[in-house]
mmCIF file of C-alpha atoms in Angstrom:
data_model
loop_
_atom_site.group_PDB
_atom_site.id
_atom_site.type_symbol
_atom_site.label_atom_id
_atom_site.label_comp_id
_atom_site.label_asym_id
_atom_site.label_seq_id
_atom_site.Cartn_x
_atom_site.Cartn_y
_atom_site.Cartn_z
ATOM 1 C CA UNK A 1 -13.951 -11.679 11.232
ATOM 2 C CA UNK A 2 -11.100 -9.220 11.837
ATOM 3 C CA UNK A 3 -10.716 -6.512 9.030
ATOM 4 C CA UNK A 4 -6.914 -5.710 7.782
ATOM 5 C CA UNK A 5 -5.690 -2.679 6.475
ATOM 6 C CA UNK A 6 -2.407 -0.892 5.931
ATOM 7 C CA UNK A 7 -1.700 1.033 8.975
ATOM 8 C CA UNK A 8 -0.004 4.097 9.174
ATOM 9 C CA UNK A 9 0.736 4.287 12.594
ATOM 10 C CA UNK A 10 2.191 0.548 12.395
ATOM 11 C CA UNK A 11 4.368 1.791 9.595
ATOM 12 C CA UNK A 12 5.530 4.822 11.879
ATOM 13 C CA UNK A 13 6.896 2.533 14.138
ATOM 14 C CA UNK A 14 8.524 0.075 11.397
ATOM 15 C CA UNK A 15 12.175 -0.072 12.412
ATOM 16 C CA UNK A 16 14.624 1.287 8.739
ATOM 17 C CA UNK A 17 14.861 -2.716 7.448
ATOM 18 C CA UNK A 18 11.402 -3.446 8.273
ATOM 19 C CA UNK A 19 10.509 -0.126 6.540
ATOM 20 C CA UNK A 20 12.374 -1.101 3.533
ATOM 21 C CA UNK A 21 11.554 -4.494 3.497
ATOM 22 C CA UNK A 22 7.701 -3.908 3.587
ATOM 23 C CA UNK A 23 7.461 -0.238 1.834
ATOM 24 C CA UNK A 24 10.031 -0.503 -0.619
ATOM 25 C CA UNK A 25 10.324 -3.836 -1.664
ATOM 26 C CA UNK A 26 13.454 -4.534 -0.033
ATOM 27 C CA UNK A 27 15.384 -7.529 1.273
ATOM 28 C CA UNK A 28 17.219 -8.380 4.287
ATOM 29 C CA UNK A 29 20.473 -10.012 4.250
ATOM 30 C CA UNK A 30 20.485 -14.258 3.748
ATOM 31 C CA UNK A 31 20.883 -15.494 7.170
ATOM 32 C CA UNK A 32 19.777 -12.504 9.471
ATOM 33 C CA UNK A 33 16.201 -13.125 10.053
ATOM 34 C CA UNK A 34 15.050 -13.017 13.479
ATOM 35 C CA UNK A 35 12.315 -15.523 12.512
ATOM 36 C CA UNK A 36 15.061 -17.850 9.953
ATOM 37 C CA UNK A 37 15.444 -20.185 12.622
ATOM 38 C CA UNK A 38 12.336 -19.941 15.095
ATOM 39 C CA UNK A 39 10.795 -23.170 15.545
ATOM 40 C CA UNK A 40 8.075 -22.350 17.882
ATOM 41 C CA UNK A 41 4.417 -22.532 17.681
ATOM 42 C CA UNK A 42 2.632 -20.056 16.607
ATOM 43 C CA UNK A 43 1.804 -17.729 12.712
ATOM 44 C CA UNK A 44 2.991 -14.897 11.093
ATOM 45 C CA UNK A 45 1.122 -12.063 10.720
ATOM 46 C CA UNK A 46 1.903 -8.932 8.427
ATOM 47 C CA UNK A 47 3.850 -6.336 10.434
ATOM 48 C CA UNK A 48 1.885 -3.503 8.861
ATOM 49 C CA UNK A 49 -1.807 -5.112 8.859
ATOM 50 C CA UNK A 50 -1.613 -8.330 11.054
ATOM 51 C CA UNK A 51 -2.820 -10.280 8.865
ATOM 52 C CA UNK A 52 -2.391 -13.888 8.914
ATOM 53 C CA UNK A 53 -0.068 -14.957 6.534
ATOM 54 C CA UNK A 54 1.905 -18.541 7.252
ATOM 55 C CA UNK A 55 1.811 -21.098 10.080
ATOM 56 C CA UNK A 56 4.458 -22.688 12.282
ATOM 57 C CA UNK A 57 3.543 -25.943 10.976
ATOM 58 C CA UNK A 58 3.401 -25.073 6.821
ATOM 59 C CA UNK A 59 7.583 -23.336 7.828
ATOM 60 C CA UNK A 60 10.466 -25.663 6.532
ATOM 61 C CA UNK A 61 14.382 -25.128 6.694
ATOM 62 C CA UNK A 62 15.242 -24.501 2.794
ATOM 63 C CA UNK A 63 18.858 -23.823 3.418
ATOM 64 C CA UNK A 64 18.049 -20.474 1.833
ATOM 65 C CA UNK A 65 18.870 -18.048 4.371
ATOM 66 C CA UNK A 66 15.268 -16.526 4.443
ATOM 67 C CA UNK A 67 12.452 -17.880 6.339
ATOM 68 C CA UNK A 68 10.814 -20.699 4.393
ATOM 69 C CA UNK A 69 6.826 -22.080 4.041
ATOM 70 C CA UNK A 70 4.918 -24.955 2.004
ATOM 71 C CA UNK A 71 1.465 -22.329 1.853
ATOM 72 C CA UNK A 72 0.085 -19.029 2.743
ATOM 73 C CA UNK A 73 -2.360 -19.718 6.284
ATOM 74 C CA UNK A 74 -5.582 -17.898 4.198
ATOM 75 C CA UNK A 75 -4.684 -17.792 0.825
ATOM 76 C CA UNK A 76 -6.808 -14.716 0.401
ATOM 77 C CA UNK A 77 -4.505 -12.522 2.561
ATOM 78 C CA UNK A 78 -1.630 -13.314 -0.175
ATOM 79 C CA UNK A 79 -1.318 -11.854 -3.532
ATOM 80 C CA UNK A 80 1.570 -13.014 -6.129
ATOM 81 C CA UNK A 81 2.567 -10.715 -8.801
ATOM 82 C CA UNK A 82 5.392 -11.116 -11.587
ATOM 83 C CA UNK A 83 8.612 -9.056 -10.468
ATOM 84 C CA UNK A 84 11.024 -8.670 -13.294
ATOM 85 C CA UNK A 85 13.807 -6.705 -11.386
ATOM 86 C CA UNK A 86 17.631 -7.430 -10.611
ATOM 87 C CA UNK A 87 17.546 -9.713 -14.009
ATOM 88 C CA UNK A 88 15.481 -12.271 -13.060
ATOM 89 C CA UNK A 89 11.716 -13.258 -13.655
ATOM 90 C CA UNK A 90 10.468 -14.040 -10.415
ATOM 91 C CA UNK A 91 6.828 -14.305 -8.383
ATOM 92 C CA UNK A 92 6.627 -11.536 -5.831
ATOM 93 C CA UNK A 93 4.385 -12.144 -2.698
ATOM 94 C CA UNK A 94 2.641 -9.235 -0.996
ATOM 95 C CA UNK A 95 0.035 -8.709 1.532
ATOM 96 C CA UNK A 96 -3.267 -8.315 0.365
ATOM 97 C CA UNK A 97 -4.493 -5.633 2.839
ATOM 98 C CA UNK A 98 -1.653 -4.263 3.757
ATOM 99 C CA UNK A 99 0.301 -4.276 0.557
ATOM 100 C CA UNK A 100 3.497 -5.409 2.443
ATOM 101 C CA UNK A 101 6.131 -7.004 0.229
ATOM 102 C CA UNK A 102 6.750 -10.039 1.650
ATOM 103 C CA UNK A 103 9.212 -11.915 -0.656
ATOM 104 C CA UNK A 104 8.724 -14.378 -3.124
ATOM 105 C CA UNK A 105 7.552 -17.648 -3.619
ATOM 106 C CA UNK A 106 9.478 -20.695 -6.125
ATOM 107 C CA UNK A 107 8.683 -24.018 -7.347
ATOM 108 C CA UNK A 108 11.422 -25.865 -5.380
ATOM 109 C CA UNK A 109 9.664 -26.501 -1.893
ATOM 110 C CA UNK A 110 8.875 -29.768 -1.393
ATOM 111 C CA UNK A 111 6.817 -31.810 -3.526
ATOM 112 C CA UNK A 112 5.469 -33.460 -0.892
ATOM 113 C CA UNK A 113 3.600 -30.789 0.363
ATOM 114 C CA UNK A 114 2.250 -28.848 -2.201
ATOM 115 C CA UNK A 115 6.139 -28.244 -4.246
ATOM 116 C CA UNK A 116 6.247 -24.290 -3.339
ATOM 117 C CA UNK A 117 8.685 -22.092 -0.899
ATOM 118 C CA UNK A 118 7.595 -19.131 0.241
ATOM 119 C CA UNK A 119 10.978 -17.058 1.157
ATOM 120 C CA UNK A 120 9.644 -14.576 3.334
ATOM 121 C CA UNK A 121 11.513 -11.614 4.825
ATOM 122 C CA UNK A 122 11.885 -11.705 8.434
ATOM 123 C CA UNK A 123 11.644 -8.136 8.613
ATOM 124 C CA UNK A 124 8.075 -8.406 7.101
ATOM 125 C CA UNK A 125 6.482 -10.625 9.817
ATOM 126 C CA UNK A 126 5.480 -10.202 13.451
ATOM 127 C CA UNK A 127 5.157 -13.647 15.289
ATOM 128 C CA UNK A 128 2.227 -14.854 17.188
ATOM 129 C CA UNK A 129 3.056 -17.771 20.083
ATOM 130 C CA UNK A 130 0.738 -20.210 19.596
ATOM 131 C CA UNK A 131 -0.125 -19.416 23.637
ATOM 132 C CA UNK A 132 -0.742 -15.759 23.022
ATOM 133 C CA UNK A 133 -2.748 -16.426 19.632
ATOM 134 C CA UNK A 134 -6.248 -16.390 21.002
ATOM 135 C CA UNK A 135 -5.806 -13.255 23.492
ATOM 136 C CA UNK A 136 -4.283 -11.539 20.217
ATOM 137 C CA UNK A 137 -7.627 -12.486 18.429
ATOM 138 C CA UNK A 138 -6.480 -15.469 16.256
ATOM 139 C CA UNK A 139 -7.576 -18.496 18.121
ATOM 140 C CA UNK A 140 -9.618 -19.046 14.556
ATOM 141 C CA UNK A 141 -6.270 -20.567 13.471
ATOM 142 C CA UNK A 142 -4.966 -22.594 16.641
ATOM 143 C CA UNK A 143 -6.410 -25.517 13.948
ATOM 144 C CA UNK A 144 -3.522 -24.779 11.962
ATOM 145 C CA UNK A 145 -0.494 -24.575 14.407
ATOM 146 C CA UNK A 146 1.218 -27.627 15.508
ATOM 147 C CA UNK A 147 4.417 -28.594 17.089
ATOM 148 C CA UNK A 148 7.726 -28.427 15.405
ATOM 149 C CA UNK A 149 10.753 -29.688 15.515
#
C-alpha cells in the first residue's frame, strides 16, 4: 500500500493555475480543462500527492465545462467539506493526503449511478493511461478502469 502525502517538491513544480487551483482553492475557467474531454483509459491521481482519486469509467460528460465523475476511486482519499463562499452553499472536495482542492461535488449526476457529479478541476489532476498504470504503481486499480466511449 502506497502512502500519500502533500509534496512540496510536487507543489514547486505546480504550473500558476495548477498552483491556484490546488493551494488556493481556485478554479479554472468552464471549458479549458485539459482532462474536460479525455476519454481514455486510465485514473486521476492528485497532482500534489498522487493519490487515486476518480476512474475513467466512473467520468461522464455533464455539459458543465469541468471534468465530471459518478464516485471518488477510494473513497478514503476524498474528503467533502461545506464551502460557503461566492454566495452559495456548496460541498467542497479535497484530497485527503494531500489537501488539494479539487472542486466540488452536487446532487445532479445521474441517478442511475449513484445521483452525484464530481466537478473536478483539470488543473488538480494528473492522468494515469490505463497502459502505464501498473509501471506507475497502480495496477491495484486496473479492476476499476474500463473502456469509454
Amino acid at each position: 500500500m502506497s502512502t500519500y502525502t502533500k509534496d512540496p517538491e510536487a507543489i514547486s513544480r505546480l504550473s500558476p493555475e495548477q498552483f491556484r487551483a490546488t493551494q488556493q482553492s481556485g478554479t479554472e475557467r468552464a471549458g479549458t480543462g485539459e482532462y474536460l474531454a479525455n476519454k481514455e483509459p486510465g485514473i486521476y491521481v492528485d497532482i500534489v500527492s498522487g493519490e487515486p482519486l476518480f476512474a475513467s469509467s466512473d467520468k461522464f460528460e455533464s455539459g458543465c465545462g469541468w471534468p465530471s465523475f459518478t464516485k471518488p476511486i477510494e473513497r478514503g482519499n476524498v474528503n467533502e467539506f461545506r464551502d460557503t463562499t461566492h454566495g452559495m452553499t456548496r460541498t467542497e472536495v479535497r484530497s485527503k493526503h494531500g489537501d488539494s482542492h479539487l472542486g466540488h461535488v452536487f446532487p445532479d449526476g445521474p441517478r442511475d449511478r449513484g445521483g452525484l457529479r464530481y466537478c473536478i478541476n483539470s488543473a488538480s489532476l494528473r492522468f494515469i493511461h490505463r497502459d502505464d498504470m501498473e509501471a506507475e504503481g497502480y495496477g491495484a486499480y486496473l479492476n476499476q478502469v474500463e473502456d469509454i466511449q
